[in-house]
mmCIF file of C-alpha atoms in Angstrom:
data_model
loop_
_atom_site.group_PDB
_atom_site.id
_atom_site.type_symbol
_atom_site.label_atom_id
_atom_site.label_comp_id
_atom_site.label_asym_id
_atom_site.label_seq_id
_atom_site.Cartn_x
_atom_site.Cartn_y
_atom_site.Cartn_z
ATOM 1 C CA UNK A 1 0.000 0.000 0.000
ATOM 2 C CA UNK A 2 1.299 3.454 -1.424
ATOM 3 C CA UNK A 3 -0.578 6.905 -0.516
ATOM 4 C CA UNK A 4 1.900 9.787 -0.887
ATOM 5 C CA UNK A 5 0.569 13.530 -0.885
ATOM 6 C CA UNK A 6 -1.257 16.256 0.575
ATOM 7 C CA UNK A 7 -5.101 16.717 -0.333
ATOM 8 C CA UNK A 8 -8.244 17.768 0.188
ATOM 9 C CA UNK A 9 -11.423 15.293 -0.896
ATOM 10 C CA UNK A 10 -15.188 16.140 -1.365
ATOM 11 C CA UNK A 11 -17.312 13.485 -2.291
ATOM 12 C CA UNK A 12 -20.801 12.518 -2.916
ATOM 13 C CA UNK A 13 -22.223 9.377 -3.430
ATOM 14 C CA UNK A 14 -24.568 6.785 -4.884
ATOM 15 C CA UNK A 15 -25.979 3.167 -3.750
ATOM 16 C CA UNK A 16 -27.064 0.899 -5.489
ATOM 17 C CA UNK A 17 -28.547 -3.098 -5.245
ATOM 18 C CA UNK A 18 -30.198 -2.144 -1.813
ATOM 19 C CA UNK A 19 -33.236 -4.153 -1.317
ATOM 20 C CA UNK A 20 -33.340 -3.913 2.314
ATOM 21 C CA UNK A 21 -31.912 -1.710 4.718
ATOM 22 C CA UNK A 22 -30.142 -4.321 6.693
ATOM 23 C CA UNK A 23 -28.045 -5.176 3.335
ATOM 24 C CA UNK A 24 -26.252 -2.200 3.554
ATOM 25 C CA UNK A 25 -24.364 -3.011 6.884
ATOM 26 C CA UNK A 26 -21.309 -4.636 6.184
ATOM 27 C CA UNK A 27 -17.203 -4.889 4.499
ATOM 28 C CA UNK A 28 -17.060 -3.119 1.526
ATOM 29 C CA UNK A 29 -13.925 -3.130 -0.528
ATOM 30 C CA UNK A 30 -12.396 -1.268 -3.178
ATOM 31 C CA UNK A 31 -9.577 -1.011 -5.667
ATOM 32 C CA UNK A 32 -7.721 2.330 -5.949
ATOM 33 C CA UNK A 33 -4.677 3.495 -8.299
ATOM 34 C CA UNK A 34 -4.637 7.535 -9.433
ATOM 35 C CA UNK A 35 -2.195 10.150 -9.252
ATOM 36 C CA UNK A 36 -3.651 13.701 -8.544
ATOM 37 C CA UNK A 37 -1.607 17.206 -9.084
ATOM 38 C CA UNK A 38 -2.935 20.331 -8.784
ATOM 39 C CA UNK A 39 -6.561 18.658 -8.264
ATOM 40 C CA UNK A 40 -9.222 16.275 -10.343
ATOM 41 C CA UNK A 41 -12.380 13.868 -9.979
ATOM 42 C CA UNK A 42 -12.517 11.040 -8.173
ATOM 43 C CA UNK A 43 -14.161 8.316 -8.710
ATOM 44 C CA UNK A 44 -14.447 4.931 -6.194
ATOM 45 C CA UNK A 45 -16.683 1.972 -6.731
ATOM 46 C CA UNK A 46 -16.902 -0.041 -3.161
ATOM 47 C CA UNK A 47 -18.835 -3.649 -2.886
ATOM 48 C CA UNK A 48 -19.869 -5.332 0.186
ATOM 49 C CA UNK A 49 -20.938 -8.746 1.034
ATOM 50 C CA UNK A 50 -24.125 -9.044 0.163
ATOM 51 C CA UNK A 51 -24.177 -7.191 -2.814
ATOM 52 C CA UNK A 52 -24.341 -3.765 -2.077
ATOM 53 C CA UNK A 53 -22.574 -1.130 -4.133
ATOM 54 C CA UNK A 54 -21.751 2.595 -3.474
ATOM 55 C CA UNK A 55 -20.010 4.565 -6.022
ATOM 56 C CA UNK A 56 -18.153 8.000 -4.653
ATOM 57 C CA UNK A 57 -17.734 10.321 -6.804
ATOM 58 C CA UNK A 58 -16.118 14.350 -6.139
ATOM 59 C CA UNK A 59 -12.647 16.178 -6.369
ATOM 60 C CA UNK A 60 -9.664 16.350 -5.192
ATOM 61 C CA UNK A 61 -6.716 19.507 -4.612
ATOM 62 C CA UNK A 62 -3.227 19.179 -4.121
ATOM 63 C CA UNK A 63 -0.833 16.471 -4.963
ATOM 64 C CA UNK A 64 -1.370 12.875 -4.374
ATOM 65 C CA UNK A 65 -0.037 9.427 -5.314
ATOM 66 C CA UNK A 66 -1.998 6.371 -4.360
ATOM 67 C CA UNK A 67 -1.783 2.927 -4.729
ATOM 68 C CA UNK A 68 -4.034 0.292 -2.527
ATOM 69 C CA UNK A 69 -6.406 -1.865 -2.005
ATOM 70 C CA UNK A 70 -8.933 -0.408 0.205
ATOM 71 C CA UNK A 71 -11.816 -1.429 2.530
ATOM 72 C CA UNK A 72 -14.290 0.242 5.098
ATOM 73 C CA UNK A 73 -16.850 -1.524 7.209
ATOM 74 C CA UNK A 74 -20.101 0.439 6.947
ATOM 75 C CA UNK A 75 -22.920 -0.593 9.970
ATOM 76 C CA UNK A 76 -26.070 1.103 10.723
ATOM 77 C CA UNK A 77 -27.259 1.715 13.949
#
């Protein structure tokens, strides 16, 4: 895992394959390679367990070198 740089991130998102509200609880995991310089969109597709997809999507500023496989764990309360 590689993440060099200074930024600053603003995303929105999207879901998607939710058919019930309990689905969206869970490990979701994600590919990421990008290099950033002076700023650009971002763009991250995440899947959990049972299905569930979000897709992030917003800019970046600064400089910023990344290479990783990443993963959050998402659970609703």
């Amino acid at each position: 895992v590689v993440d060099l740089g200074i930024t600053d991130i603003t995303t929105t998102g999207e879901v998607f394959n939710l058919k019930k509200l309990s689905d969206f609880s869970g490990n979701y995991a994600a590919g990421e390679a990008g290099a950033a310089i002076g700023g650009g969109p971002t763009d991250t597709i995440m899947k959990n367990e049972n299905g569930v997809v979000i897709r992030l999507h917003g800019t970046q500023k600064g400089a910023r070198l990344t290479l990783a496989a990443a993963g959050v764990t998402l659970k609703l309360k």
